[in-house]
Coordinates of C-alpha atoms and ligand atoms in Angstrom, one line a residue:
M25 CA -0.5 -0.2 -0.5
S26 CA 1.1 3.6 -0.8
D27 CA 2.0 6.0 1.8
V28 CA -0.6 8.5 0.4
N29 CA -3.1 5.2 0.8
N30 CA -2.2 5.1 4.4
L31 CA -2.8 9.0 5.0
L32 CA -6.1 8.6 3.8
K33 CA -7.2 5.8 6.3
K34 CA -4.9 7.6 8.9
A35 CA -7.7 10.6 8.1
Y36 CA -10.5 9.1 7.7
Q37 CA -10.3 6.7 11.1
M38 CA -8.6 9.6 13.5
N39 CA -10.5 12.5 11.5
D40 CA -6.4 14.3 12.0
L41 CA -3.1 14.9 9.7
T42 CA -0.3 16.9 10.6
K43 CA 1.2 19.8 8.2
E44 CA 3.6 17.8 6.8
E45 CA 1.3 14.6 5.9
I46 CA -1.2 16.7 4.3
T47 CA 1.2 18.4 2.3
Y48 CA 2.8 15.1 1.3
L49 CA -0.5 13.9 0.4
L50 CA -1.5 16.6 -1.3
E51 CA 2.3 16.0 -3.4
N52 CA 1.9 12.7 -4.5
I53 CA -1.6 11.9 -4.5
T54 CA -2.4 9.8 -7.6
D55 CA -6.2 9.4 -9.5
A56 CA -7.0 6.0 -7.5
D57 CA -5.8 7.9 -4.2
R58 CA -8.0 10.6 -5.2
A59 CA -11.2 8.4 -5.7
A60 CA -10.4 6.4 -2.0
L61 CA -10.7 9.8 -0.7
F62 CA -13.9 11.7 -2.5
S63 CA -15.1 7.2 -0.7
Y64 CA -13.6 8.2 2.8
A65 CA -15.1 11.5 2.6
L66 CA -18.5 10.7 1.6
K67 CA -18.9 7.6 4.1
T68 CA -17.9 10.2 7.0
K69 CA -20.5 12.5 5.8
Q70 CA -22.9 10.4 5.6
A71 CA -21.8 9.2 9.3
Y72 CA -22.4 13.1 10.4
Y73 CA -25.8 13.9 8.1
G74 CA -27.0 11.2 6.4
D75 CA -27.8 11.9 3.0
K76 CA -29.0 15.3 4.0
V77 CA -28.3 18.3 1.0
Y78 CA -29.0 21.7 3.0
L79 CA -30.9 24.5 1.0
R80 CA -30.0 28.3 1.8
G81 CA -31.4 31.1 0.0
L82 CA -28.5 32.8 -1.3
I83 CA -29.4 37.3 -1.3
E84 CA -26.8 39.0 -2.7
F85 CA -27.8 42.5 -1.6
S86 CA -24.9 44.8 -2.9
N87 CA -21.9 44.3 -4.9
I88 CA -20.3 48.0 -3.4
C89 CA -17.3 46.8 -1.9
R90 CA -14.5 49.4 0.5
Q91 CA -12.0 46.2 -0.4
D92 CA -9.4 46.3 -2.4
C93 CA -8.8 42.3 -3.3
L94 CA -6.6 41.7 -5.9
Y95 CA -9.0 38.3 -7.5
C96 CA -12.5 39.9 -7.0
G97 CA -14.3 41.2 -9.5
I98 CA -16.2 44.0 -6.9
R99 CA -13.2 45.0 -5.3
A100 CA -13.1 49.1 -5.0
S101 CA -10.9 49.5 -7.6
N102 CA -13.0 48.2 -10.5
A103 CA -15.4 51.0 -12.5
K104 CA -16.1 48.7 -15.4
V105 CA -18.6 47.0 -12.7
E106 CA -21.9 48.6 -12.7
R107 CA -23.3 49.1 -8.8
Y108 CA -26.1 48.2 -7.2
R109 CA -27.7 48.1 -3.5
L110 CA -31.0 47.0 -2.6
T111 CA -33.5 48.6 -0.3
L112 CA -34.7 47.2 2.7
E113 CA -37.9 46.3 0.6
E114 CA -36.3 45.1 -1.9
I115 CA -34.3 42.7 0.4
L116 CA -37.7 41.8 2.5
A117 CA -39.0 41.5 -0.8
C118 CA -36.3 39.0 -1.5
C119 CA -37.2 36.6 1.6
D120 CA -40.6 36.8 1.0
Q121 CA -40.1 35.0 -2.1
G122 CA -37.5 32.5 -0.8
Y123 CA -39.5 31.3 2.7
K124 CA -41.9 30.1 -0.2
L125 CA -40.5 28.7 -1.9
G126 CA -39.2 26.3 1.2
Y127 CA -36.2 28.2 2.8
R128 CA -35.6 28.5 6.2
T129 CA -31.9 29.5 6.1
F130 CA -31.2 33.4 4.1
V131 CA -27.9 34.2 3.4
L132 CA -27.7 38.4 3.2
Q133 CA -24.3 38.8 1.6
S134 CA -22.6 42.3 0.3
G135 CA -19.4 43.7 -0.6
E136 CA -18.4 45.8 2.4
D137 CA -20.5 48.4 2.0
L138 CA -20.6 50.9 5.1
W139 CA -24.4 52.6 3.7
Y140 CA -25.3 49.8 5.1
T141 CA -24.8 51.1 9.0
E142 CA -25.0 49.6 12.2
E143 CA -28.7 50.6 12.8
I144 CA -30.0 49.8 9.3
L145 CA -28.6 46.1 9.6
V146 CA -30.7 46.1 12.6
D147 CA -33.4 46.8 11.2
L148 CA -33.6 45.1 8.4
I149 CA -32.2 41.6 11.0
S150 CA -35.5 42.7 13.3
A151 CA -38.0 42.7 10.3
I152 CA -36.4 39.2 8.6
S153 CA -36.8 37.5 12.3
K154 CA -39.7 39.3 13.1
S155 CA -41.7 38.5 9.7
Y156 CA -40.0 34.5 9.9
P157 CA -39.1 33.0 13.9
E158 CA -38.3 29.6 12.8
V159 CA -35.8 31.0 9.7
A160 CA -31.7 31.5 9.9
I161 CA -30.0 34.3 9.4
T162 CA -26.7 34.1 8.6
L163 CA -24.7 37.0 7.6
S164 CA -21.6 37.9 4.9
I165 CA -20.6 40.9 5.3
G166 CA -17.3 41.4 6.2
E167 CA -15.3 42.8 8.7
R168 CA -17.3 45.3 11.3
R169 CA -16.6 46.7 15.2
T170 CA -16.9 43.7 17.7
E171 CA -20.0 45.9 19.1
T172 CA -21.3 45.8 15.8
Y173 CA -21.6 42.6 15.3
Q174 CA -22.8 41.7 18.9
S175 CA -26.1 43.9 17.9
L176 CA -27.1 41.7 15.0
F177 CA -26.1 39.0 16.9
A178 CA -28.8 40.3 19.4
A179 CA -30.9 41.6 16.7
G180 CA -31.7 38.5 15.8
A181 CA -28.9 36.6 13.4
D182 CA -27.4 33.3 13.5
R183 CA -24.8 32.7 11.5
F184 CA -22.1 34.6 9.9
L185 CA -19.7 33.1 6.9
M186 CA -16.4 35.1 6.1
R187 CA -14.0 32.8 4.2
H188 CA -10.5 33.2 5.9
E189 CA -9.2 33.1 2.3
T190 CA -5.6 31.8 2.5
A191 CA -3.6 30.9 5.6
S192 CA -0.3 31.8 4.3
K193 CA 0.0 35.2 6.2
E194 CA 2.0 36.2 2.9
L195 CA -0.2 35.3 0.2
Y196 CA -3.1 37.1 2.7
E197 CA -1.2 40.1 2.5
K198 CA -0.4 40.0 -1.5
L199 CA -3.9 39.5 -2.2
H200 CA -5.4 42.2 0.5
P201 CA -3.7 45.7 0.4
T202 CA -6.7 47.2 2.1
M203 CA -6.4 43.9 4.9
R204 CA -4.4 42.6 7.4
F205 CA -4.5 39.3 8.3
E206 CA -4.5 39.5 12.0
D207 CA -7.8 41.5 11.8
R208 CA -9.1 38.4 9.9
R209 CA -8.6 35.7 12.6
A210 CA -9.6 38.4 15.2
C211 CA -12.9 39.0 13.6
L212 CA -13.8 35.1 13.0
S213 CA -13.0 34.3 16.3
T214 CA -14.9 37.3 18.1
L215 CA -17.7 36.4 15.6
K216 CA -17.5 32.5 17.2
D217 CA -16.8 33.9 21.3
L218 CA -20.0 36.1 20.6
G219 CA -21.7 33.2 20.5
Y220 CA -23.0 32.8 16.0
Q221 CA -22.8 29.5 13.8
V222 CA -19.4 30.7 12.3
G223 CA -18.2 29.7 8.7
A224 CA -14.5 30.4 7.5
G225 CA -12.7 29.2 4.3
F226 CA -10.7 29.6 1.3
M227 CA -9.7 29.0 -2.4
V228 CA -8.0 27.0 -4.4
G229 CA -6.1 27.8 -7.3
L230 CA -4.2 31.5 -6.2
P231 CA -1.4 32.6 -7.8
G232 CA 1.8 31.1 -5.6
Q233 CA 0.0 29.0 -3.3
T234 CA 1.7 25.9 -2.9
P235 CA 0.3 22.8 -1.3
A236 CA 1.8 23.7 1.7
D237 CA -0.1 27.0 2.1
L238 CA -3.3 24.8 1.0
A239 CA -2.0 22.5 4.1
E240 CA -2.2 25.0 6.3
D241 CA -5.2 26.3 5.4
L242 CA -6.6 23.0 7.0
R243 CA -4.8 23.1 9.4
Y244 CA -6.4 26.4 11.0
L245 CA -9.5 25.0 10.2
K246 CA -9.3 21.8 12.0
E247 CA -7.8 23.8 15.2
F248 CA -10.9 27.2 14.1
H249 CA -13.8 24.5 14.4
P250 CA -16.1 26.3 12.4
D251 CA -19.1 25.3 12.0
M252 CA -19.2 25.8 8.1
I253 CA -16.1 25.4 5.3
G254 CA -16.5 27.2 2.6
I255 CA -13.6 25.6 -0.5
G256 CA -13.7 27.2 -3.4
P257 CA -11.3 27.2 -6.9
F258 CA -10.1 30.6 -7.2
I259 CA -11.3 32.1 -11.3
P260 CA -9.7 34.6 -13.0
H261 CA -11.8 38.2 -13.5
S262 CA -10.2 39.9 -16.1
E263 CA -10.6 43.4 -14.8
T264 CA -8.7 42.4 -12.2
P265 CA -4.6 42.9 -11.5
L266 CA -5.0 38.9 -11.3
G267 CA -7.2 38.1 -14.9
A268 CA -4.2 37.0 -16.8
E269 CA -3.3 34.1 -13.8
K270 CA -4.1 30.6 -14.1
G271 CA -6.8 30.2 -11.7
G272 CA -7.8 26.5 -9.8
T273 CA -9.3 23.4 -10.8
V274 CA -12.5 21.7 -10.1
E275 CA -9.9 18.6 -9.5
D276 CA -8.2 20.0 -6.9
T277 CA -11.2 22.0 -5.0
L278 CA -12.7 18.4 -4.8
V279 CA -9.6 17.2 -3.5
M280 CA -9.9 19.7 -0.2
V281 CA -13.3 19.7 0.6
A282 CA -13.2 15.9 0.5
L283 CA -9.7 16.7 3.5
A284 CA -11.8 18.8 4.6
R285 CA -14.5 16.6 5.3
L286 CA -12.1 14.2 7.1
L287 CA -10.9 16.6 9.5
I288 CA -13.8 18.1 10.3
P289 CA -16.3 16.0 9.7
D290 CA -19.0 17.5 11.3
S291 CA -19.0 20.7 9.9
L292 CA -21.6 22.0 6.8
I293 CA -19.9 22.6 3.4
P294 CA -21.0 24.2 0.5
A295 CA -21.1 22.7 -3.0
T296 CA -19.8 26.0 -4.2
T297 CA -21.0 28.1 -7.1
A298 CA -17.9 28.7 -8.3
L299 CA -17.5 25.0 -9.0
G300 CA -20.4 25.0 -11.0
T301 CA -18.9 27.2 -13.1
L302 CA -16.1 25.8 -13.6
N303 CA -18.3 22.6 -14.7
P304 CA -21.9 22.0 -15.1
Q305 CA -21.6 19.1 -12.7
G306 CA -19.1 20.8 -10.3
R307 CA -21.3 20.4 -7.4
E308 CA -23.0 17.1 -7.6
L309 CA -19.4 16.3 -7.4
A310 CA -18.3 18.0 -4.6
L311 CA -22.0 16.4 -3.2
E312 CA -20.1 13.6 -3.9
A313 CA -16.9 14.5 -2.3
G314 CA -18.2 15.2 1.4
A315 CA -20.1 18.8 1.2
N316 CA -23.3 18.8 2.0
V317 CA -25.1 22.0 1.5
V318 CA -25.8 24.5 -1.5
M319 CA -26.4 27.7 -1.9
P320 CA -28.9 28.9 -4.7
I321 CA -29.4 32.4 -5.3
I322 CA -32.7 34.3 -5.1
T323 CA -31.3 37.5 -5.1
P324 CA -33.7 39.0 -8.2
T325 CA -32.4 38.6 -11.9
S326 CA -32.3 42.8 -12.8
V327 CA -29.4 42.9 -10.6
R328 CA -27.2 39.6 -10.9
K329 CA -24.6 39.9 -13.0
Q330 CA -23.8 42.4 -11.6
Y331 CA -22.8 40.8 -8.3
E332 CA -19.6 39.5 -10.3
L333 CA -17.0 38.1 -8.0
Y334 CA -15.6 36.2 -11.1
E335 CA -16.6 35.8 -14.9
N336 CA -18.9 33.0 -15.6
K337 CA -21.2 33.1 -12.4
I338 CA -23.4 30.4 -13.4
C339 CA -27.0 31.5 -12.7
G340 CA -27.2 35.3 -14.0
D341 CA -29.9 35.3 -16.4
D342 CA -31.9 33.3 -14.0
H343 CA -35.3 33.4 -11.7
P344 CA -35.6 32.4 -7.7
E345 CA -37.6 29.9 -8.5
D346 CA -35.1 27.9 -11.6
C347 CA -32.7 27.5 -9.3
R348 CA -34.8 26.3 -6.4
Y349 CA -35.6 24.0 -8.9
C350 CA -33.1 23.0 -11.0
I351 CA -30.6 22.8 -8.1
E352 CA -33.2 19.8 -6.2
R353 CA -33.0 17.9 -9.6
K354 CA -29.6 18.4 -9.7
I355 CA -29.0 16.9 -5.5
Q356 CA -32.1 14.0 -6.6
A357 CA -30.3 12.9 -9.1
A358 CA -26.9 12.4 -7.6
G359 CA -28.5 10.4 -4.8
F360 CA -28.8 12.4 -1.9
D361 CA -31.7 14.5 -0.5
V362 CA -32.7 17.8 -0.1
D363 CA -33.6 19.5 3.3
L364 CA -35.7 22.2 3.7
G365 CA -35.3 22.9 7.3
R366 CA -32.6 25.5 9.4
G367 CA -29.3 22.7 8.8
D368 CA -27.7 24.0 12.4
S369 CA -24.4 22.4 12.5
Q370 CA -23.9 19.5 14.0
Q371 CA -21.5 20.7 16.8
F372 CA -23.9 23.5 17.5
V373 CA -26.2 21.3 17.9
S374 CA -24.3 19.6 20.8
R375 CA -22.9 22.7 22.5
Ligands
5AD426 N1 -12.8 33.0 -7.9 C1 -13.2 32.4 -6.7 N2 -14.1 32.8 -5.8 C2 -13.6 34.1 -4.9 N3 -14.6 34.6 -4.0 C3 -13.7 36.7 -4.3 N4 -13.5 36.4 -5.8 C4 -13.3 35.7 -6.1 C5 -12.5 34.9 -7.3 N5 -12.0 35.6 -8.3 C6 -14.2 34.1 -3.2 C7 -13.7 34.9 -1.4 C8 -15.1 35.5 -1.1 C9 -16.4 35.0 -1.3 C10 -17.5 35.4 -1.1 O1 -15.6 34.6 -3.2 O2 -13.3 33.8 -1.2 O3 -14.6 35.1 0.1

């Protein structure tokens, strides 16, 4: 048996690997090893969550951003993207439609847009939780003050998604000229301490990213133990400084999804839109490699294409109801069961 094979077995049985072991594995994995890895990851997911795939309705409510991340299509310096900002009424209308389509988690995502002050966000969250008391509210709005995170939690927000993007400080600082590595980590810890279910995660295939960097991403996740883990391929956007770079692959991303499942077995792992963008079957492949969440878009069709973090993002012309049923068919065809419940993480349920 190969070394890689032994490492995979260890990961499956112990849910742990050292940084050196992960690096070795990433550098030496073969196609046959990959198949074994995906099958271990699928079994692990089934042991913790069965065949359920949780759906979340994603509302991209503003593409205005004060940050200037080198990879991102809505970075502040991109003057070519047409900017939009949904009003409270428009966001509530999305929720209404999402609720009717059966979603019981709303993910409110935006660029770092300070037009939405703490006060405005508190009003929004209060209105949503009053109208839909059984719904889980997830925020994905980037870095704010601790006091703001606290007020938003008190107003009824349950979860917060904020990818750590990369666990390499050096790479992080190259990619985020307007941000600090330590601030990101501190925000994630604060959110967890405040009682949010927290989602971290990273991109695969960033320029200059090494197997050791990716191993460090998994070690960070193992130690931080978030409730959710978002992993997607980096996809170059032509209107950014990284427009001519290569980008991540579906294959490499699936390996990271599967390893995340083995190392943090009780986490919720989305089959990301970026994977679906690189390959029409990308999200189904992720479900078969350990992912168990899908986040269909319920952003109004009129502004969807403007939320362009990367190019050729799928579902740009679709309506919320199209995505709802398209995804259900895909999940069922892959042999899994759609679950429209809140879908809290196992870690949260046992807390
Ligand atoms: N390719 C892939 N993912 C991207 N993101 C931002 N820009 C890109 C890109 N060009 C991801 C980041 C961010 C999440 C919302 O989208 O990881 O946290």
